[in-house]
XYZ file of C-alpha atoms in Angstrom:
389
model
C -157.418 50.134 -76.640
C -160.255 52.164 -78.093
C -163.336 49.988 -78.225
C -164.098 51.020 -81.836
C -160.811 49.572 -83.081
C -160.390 45.986 -84.224
C -158.142 43.739 -82.114
C -154.584 43.713 -83.417
C -153.907 40.005 -83.149
C -150.971 40.052 -85.577
C -149.296 42.577 -83.301
C -149.880 40.217 -80.375
C -148.335 37.390 -82.408
C -145.269 39.507 -83.201
C -144.738 40.312 -79.527
C -145.209 36.633 -78.642
C -142.552 35.623 -81.187
C -140.228 38.274 -79.764
C -140.668 36.873 -76.247
C -140.178 33.368 -77.650
C -136.832 34.251 -79.245
C -135.580 36.228 -76.267
C -136.319 33.450 -73.780
C -134.812 30.946 -76.194
C -131.643 33.054 -76.386
C -131.466 33.391 -72.612
C -131.937 29.683 -71.908
C -130.333 28.047 -74.953
C -126.955 27.645 -73.174
C -128.729 25.285 -70.751
C -129.197 22.704 -73.518
C -125.728 23.354 -74.965
C -123.905 23.655 -71.639
C -121.789 20.519 -71.923
C -120.870 21.256 -75.553
C -119.869 24.879 -74.958
C -117.941 23.988 -71.791
C -115.957 21.383 -73.703
C -115.377 23.674 -76.689
C -114.241 26.624 -74.577
C -112.303 24.606 -71.998
C -114.307 25.709 -68.947
C -116.169 23.835 -66.196
C -119.977 23.353 -66.374
C -120.350 25.736 -63.442
C -118.308 28.385 -65.262
C -120.286 27.789 -68.456
C -123.411 28.595 -66.456
C -122.266 32.230 -66.622
C -123.748 32.245 -70.128
C -127.100 32.301 -68.356
C -126.001 34.497 -65.454
C -124.582 37.380 -67.522
C -127.623 38.101 -69.711
C -129.890 37.528 -66.721
C -128.155 40.192 -64.642
C -127.932 42.627 -67.560
C -131.604 42.076 -68.391
C -132.500 42.693 -64.773
C -131.084 46.214 -64.884
C -132.160 47.040 -68.424
C -135.778 46.149 -67.593
C -136.421 49.104 -65.264
C -133.754 51.475 -66.592
C -134.412 51.330 -70.343
C -138.060 52.492 -70.091
C -136.814 55.322 -67.875
C -133.957 56.189 -70.252
C -136.049 56.261 -73.432
C -138.779 58.374 -71.811
C -141.485 59.097 -74.376
C -140.005 57.004 -77.191
C -142.721 55.115 -79.056
C -142.830 51.537 -77.731
C -143.119 50.222 -81.295
C -139.736 51.760 -82.120
C -138.274 50.580 -78.818
C -139.323 46.938 -79.284
C -138.061 46.876 -82.880
C -134.668 48.342 -81.953
C -134.277 45.902 -79.064
C -134.864 43.002 -81.427
C -132.130 44.398 -83.690
C -129.799 44.426 -80.663
C -130.730 40.774 -80.199
C -129.630 40.075 -83.792
C -126.215 41.618 -83.130
C -125.763 39.785 -79.826
C -126.662 36.416 -81.346
C -124.324 36.816 -84.327
C -121.430 37.900 -82.095
C -122.113 34.921 -79.803
C -121.820 32.584 -82.788
C -118.530 34.184 -83.851
C -116.895 34.449 -80.391
C -113.352 33.100 -80.345
C -113.047 32.907 -76.545
C -115.295 32.461 -73.544
C -114.747 36.093 -72.494
C -115.914 37.341 -75.896
C -118.886 35.005 -75.725
C -119.905 36.500 -72.380
C -119.460 40.003 -73.829
C -121.853 39.131 -76.660
C -124.319 37.794 -74.107
C -124.399 41.261 -72.535
C -126.170 42.546 -75.671
C -128.637 39.658 -75.470
C -129.401 40.592 -71.862
C -129.941 44.243 -72.796
C -132.532 43.218 -75.354
C -134.274 40.735 -73.072
C -134.832 43.125 -70.185
C -136.077 46.083 -72.178
C -138.373 44.000 -74.377
C -139.926 42.061 -71.516
C -140.529 45.209 -69.475
C -142.727 46.659 -72.215
C -144.252 43.509 -73.728
C -146.064 42.457 -70.576
C -148.002 45.716 -70.308
C -149.144 46.409 -73.875
C -151.798 43.702 -74.288
C -154.598 46.055 -73.111
C -153.530 48.492 -75.854
C -153.790 45.902 -78.636
C -157.092 44.159 -77.862
C -160.385 45.024 -76.105
C -160.552 44.522 -72.339
C -162.517 41.272 -72.650
C -159.754 39.791 -74.828
C -156.826 40.816 -72.613
C -156.550 37.423 -70.787
C -156.336 35.658 -74.161
C -153.721 38.125 -75.421
C -151.736 37.735 -72.195
C -151.825 33.953 -72.551
C -150.573 34.257 -76.134
C -147.771 36.703 -75.314
C -146.475 34.713 -72.364
C -147.098 31.518 -74.278
C -143.870 32.583 -75.956
C -142.061 31.736 -72.726
C -143.390 28.177 -72.696
C -142.976 27.863 -76.469
C -139.308 28.739 -76.049
C -139.010 25.656 -73.884
C -141.056 23.386 -76.139
C -139.560 24.575 -79.440
C -136.752 27.104 -79.075
C -134.396 25.537 -76.547
C -134.916 21.897 -77.626
C -134.618 22.671 -81.360
C -131.604 24.869 -80.696
C -130.097 22.049 -78.664
C -130.795 19.524 -81.426
C -129.339 21.895 -84.025
C -126.259 22.290 -81.846
C -125.961 18.524 -81.457
C -126.311 17.942 -85.212
C -123.866 20.686 -86.187
C -122.376 22.730 -83.335
C -123.407 25.356 -80.814
C -122.280 28.261 -83.035
C -124.835 27.350 -85.693
C -127.586 27.387 -83.042
C -126.682 30.922 -81.953
C -126.400 32.080 -85.561
C -129.866 30.735 -86.357
C -131.239 32.783 -83.470
C -129.821 35.903 -85.080
C -131.543 35.152 -88.378
C -134.952 34.564 -86.806
C -134.544 37.679 -84.672
C -134.020 39.805 -87.790
C -137.267 38.509 -89.295
C -139.054 39.254 -86.034
C -137.739 42.825 -85.953
C -139.289 43.353 -89.383
C -142.599 41.830 -88.220
C -142.700 44.060 -85.132
C -142.179 47.167 -87.253
C -144.893 46.174 -89.733
C -147.551 44.832 -87.345
C -147.329 46.960 -84.215
C -149.316 50.206 -84.205
C -147.780 53.428 -82.855
C -147.517 52.982 -79.080
C -146.549 56.251 -77.406
C -146.200 55.737 -73.633
C -149.259 56.897 -71.749
C -147.139 57.838 -68.751
C -143.326 57.855 -68.936
C -141.777 55.505 -66.392
C -139.750 57.301 -63.700
C -137.493 55.772 -61.059
C -139.747 57.244 -58.393
C -142.751 55.456 -59.920
C -140.827 52.169 -59.935
C -140.101 52.528 -56.217
C -143.751 53.308 -55.525
C -144.820 50.004 -57.049
C -142.925 48.083 -54.395
C -144.879 49.868 -51.657
C -148.030 48.130 -52.892
C -148.489 44.873 -50.989
C -149.821 42.927 -53.966
C -146.874 43.928 -56.156
C -144.417 43.306 -53.322
C -145.641 39.753 -52.736
C -145.612 39.013 -56.466
C -142.058 40.330 -56.798
C -140.672 38.406 -53.819
C -142.464 35.193 -54.733
C -141.129 35.460 -58.268
C -137.617 35.915 -56.880
C -137.811 32.782 -54.714
C -139.327 30.688 -57.506
C -137.048 31.791 -60.335
C -133.797 31.676 -58.344
C -134.737 28.190 -57.171
C -135.752 27.020 -60.616
C -132.585 28.145 -62.387
C -130.304 27.009 -59.572
C -131.411 23.519 -60.571
C -132.724 23.696 -64.148
C -129.581 25.345 -65.553
C -127.941 21.952 -64.977
C -130.792 19.815 -66.320
C -128.486 18.142 -68.868
C -126.089 16.730 -66.234
C -129.071 16.061 -63.911
C -130.752 13.842 -66.498
C -127.463 12.135 -67.325
C -126.078 11.550 -63.822
C -129.239 11.108 -61.738
C -131.672 9.542 -64.227
C -129.107 7.671 -66.330
C -130.209 9.251 -69.622
C -127.751 9.590 -72.505
C -126.744 13.099 -73.541
C -128.022 12.483 -77.078
C -131.575 12.217 -75.711
C -131.515 15.446 -73.692
C -132.655 17.652 -76.584
C -135.627 15.395 -77.283
C -136.592 15.292 -73.619
C -136.540 19.064 -73.430
C -139.258 18.948 -76.089
C -141.408 17.024 -73.613
C -140.512 19.506 -70.883
C -141.568 22.373 -73.099
C -144.751 20.642 -74.265
C -145.726 20.272 -70.628
C -144.881 23.960 -70.158
C -147.254 24.902 -72.993
C -150.054 22.949 -71.324
C -149.262 24.587 -67.990
C -149.360 28.037 -69.588
C -152.739 27.386 -71.233
C -154.232 25.957 -68.041
C -152.879 28.861 -65.997
C -154.238 31.366 -68.515
C -157.738 30.004 -67.988
C -157.464 29.486 -64.228
C -155.489 32.561 -63.135
C -158.016 34.974 -64.623
C -160.548 33.728 -62.066
C -158.271 32.598 -59.246
C -154.906 34.454 -59.403
C -154.169 33.784 -55.719
C -154.550 30.027 -55.995
C -152.709 29.937 -59.322
C -149.669 31.681 -57.820
C -149.781 29.621 -54.602
C -149.742 26.372 -56.586
C -146.468 27.234 -58.341
C -143.930 27.141 -55.449
C -145.934 24.408 -53.706
C -145.763 21.995 -56.636
C -142.199 22.905 -57.589
C -141.135 22.159 -54.013
C -142.588 18.653 -54.263
C -141.250 17.850 -57.739
C -137.693 19.186 -57.410
C -137.151 17.919 -53.856
C -138.266 14.446 -54.922
C -136.184 14.309 -58.106
C -132.874 13.095 -56.599
C -134.733 10.296 -54.792
C -137.449 9.313 -57.269
C -135.938 10.346 -60.601
C -133.193 7.732 -60.510
C -134.629 5.761 -63.434
C -135.062 7.118 -66.976
C -138.847 6.672 -66.852
C -139.348 8.397 -63.509
C -136.876 11.108 -64.448
C -138.886 11.904 -67.587
C -142.182 12.014 -65.670
C -140.764 14.387 -63.065
C -139.228 16.521 -65.818
C -142.643 16.904 -67.470
C -144.297 17.804 -64.170
C -141.547 20.365 -63.585
C -142.167 21.859 -67.023
C -145.938 22.060 -66.569
C -145.648 23.948 -63.285
C -142.942 26.380 -64.350
C -144.749 27.017 -67.634
C -147.545 28.646 -65.631
C -145.318 31.202 -63.884
C -145.359 34.144 -66.301
C -149.074 34.330 -67.060
C -150.058 33.693 -63.415
C -147.744 36.352 -61.981
C -148.625 38.893 -64.684
C -152.346 38.358 -64.009
C -151.661 39.021 -60.307
C -149.767 42.194 -61.303
C -152.626 43.451 -63.488
C -154.983 42.971 -60.524
C -152.851 44.826 -57.987
C -150.390 47.268 -59.607
C -151.199 51.020 -59.633
C -149.020 51.423 -62.774
C -148.875 48.262 -64.884
C -145.910 49.238 -67.123
C -143.819 50.281 -64.130
C -144.787 47.138 -62.198
C -144.046 44.947 -65.220
C -140.620 46.595 -65.551
C -139.991 45.866 -61.878
C -141.105 42.260 -62.387
C -138.794 41.898 -65.369
C -135.931 43.184 -63.219
C -136.604 40.600 -60.519
C -137.270 37.763 -62.971
C -134.082 38.252 -64.955
C -131.898 39.028 -61.950
C -133.219 35.837 -60.414
C -132.305 33.859 -63.537
C -128.749 35.147 -63.295
C -128.475 34.613 -59.553
C -130.016 31.156 -59.772
C -127.594 30.002 -62.465
C -124.625 31.459 -60.578
C -125.579 30.049 -57.175
C -126.488 26.702 -58.686
C -123.102 26.596 -60.419
C -121.301 27.252 -57.148
C -123.244 24.496 -55.385
C -122.825 22.001 -58.245
C -119.070 22.609 -58.535
C -118.623 22.591 -54.742
C -120.946 19.758 -53.708
C -123.305 17.775 -55.951
C -126.362 17.964 -58.191
C -128.783 16.556 -55.566
C -127.732 19.182 -53.013
C -128.309 21.906 -55.585
C -131.816 20.570 -56.165
C -132.600 20.429 -52.455
C -131.298 23.964 -51.996
C -133.616 25.067 -54.816
C -136.507 23.324 -53.057
C -135.833 25.371 -49.932
C -136.414 28.547 -51.964
C -139.687 27.159 -53.321
C -140.772 26.508 -49.741
C -140.076 30.144 -48.830
C -142.162 31.306 -51.770
C -145.047 29.077 -50.740
C -144.961 30.373 -47.172
C -144.912 33.976 -48.394
C -148.061 33.513 -50.487
C -149.789 31.631 -47.658
C -149.105 34.568 -45.327
C -150.848 36.950 -47.746
C -154.659 37.410 -47.657
C -156.359 36.213 -50.834
C -158.347 39.453 -50.935
C -155.163 41.289 -51.995
C -155.870 40.062 -55.529
C -159.635 40.118 -55.226
C -160.309 36.509 -54.211
C -162.883 35.955 -51.507
C -161.314 32.809 -50.123
C -158.388 30.514 -50.572
């Protein structure tokens, strides 16, 4: 932003709330999986498609929407995408069959991908350069906040009433957020329209390529297991279903702490921050079927899991800002990979859970974390400006 302008912190808050609601919408079926499966007469693995469908749609809308809208003001784009989120949430609440529910989730995915692709790159346009790390931490704090507030509260609301009320509430909050985005964001004409050719060029940069691939391994692995956290806590840790919503609050609280810690650490050490993510997830998730067999140990491992995954967005985006030749294009590419990985993870995890067992799904996820760790280890730290590991 121009250095003579005051920081637009309310605009940052509006974007953060938008991210919060979008991630809540994408992941809310995780907390309501058993309830929706029972209501719609489908298996838990099939119900996991509620995460897969918007994830895949978001993956393609992330790079293609910025290309399609060209020079459309990003303020208008973000506001319209939040309106699409309102429609998708209301239709989800009203769906009379599982097919119609999945169709409504397509609109949610469209909103998620386009919003995320732009949101991650506008912080430098809202605050001075020295404040960008703080703004980035706030914006992507919406991801962790969705875990600590959105998904658990939505789950509790669904448990108290039913899952339709939870989706309807999302629509109401999304409408308020659309109004806030329109009022608080300044005009944001794109500095350089995103082209498909520019997107492809980002992947030729080694720093962006490593970030993209590592994100894919981590997010596919995470959602292959975490999509089924409700049955995991019930069947492995012996925790009653009525406590799952409350425990997801602890998971999310740990995610908030992880996001804050990563925001402070990744600005100085992006390489080590990114390396720590697959390394620690490998340990926690691989150990869960063996050590999380009691309620107490299951809760402790769940919190550790939340703290590590809560650091993903801000750590990876900091890496991207250090290495990408075009930050909006690279962020769009990252949003594609992140959301496609959510969809693939939920789908693959569902296949494994329905075909084998929950522990095998968790060990398969751990194998992907190991691949991510090895990829970062094979990359010189100097790629992101660190002198040593």
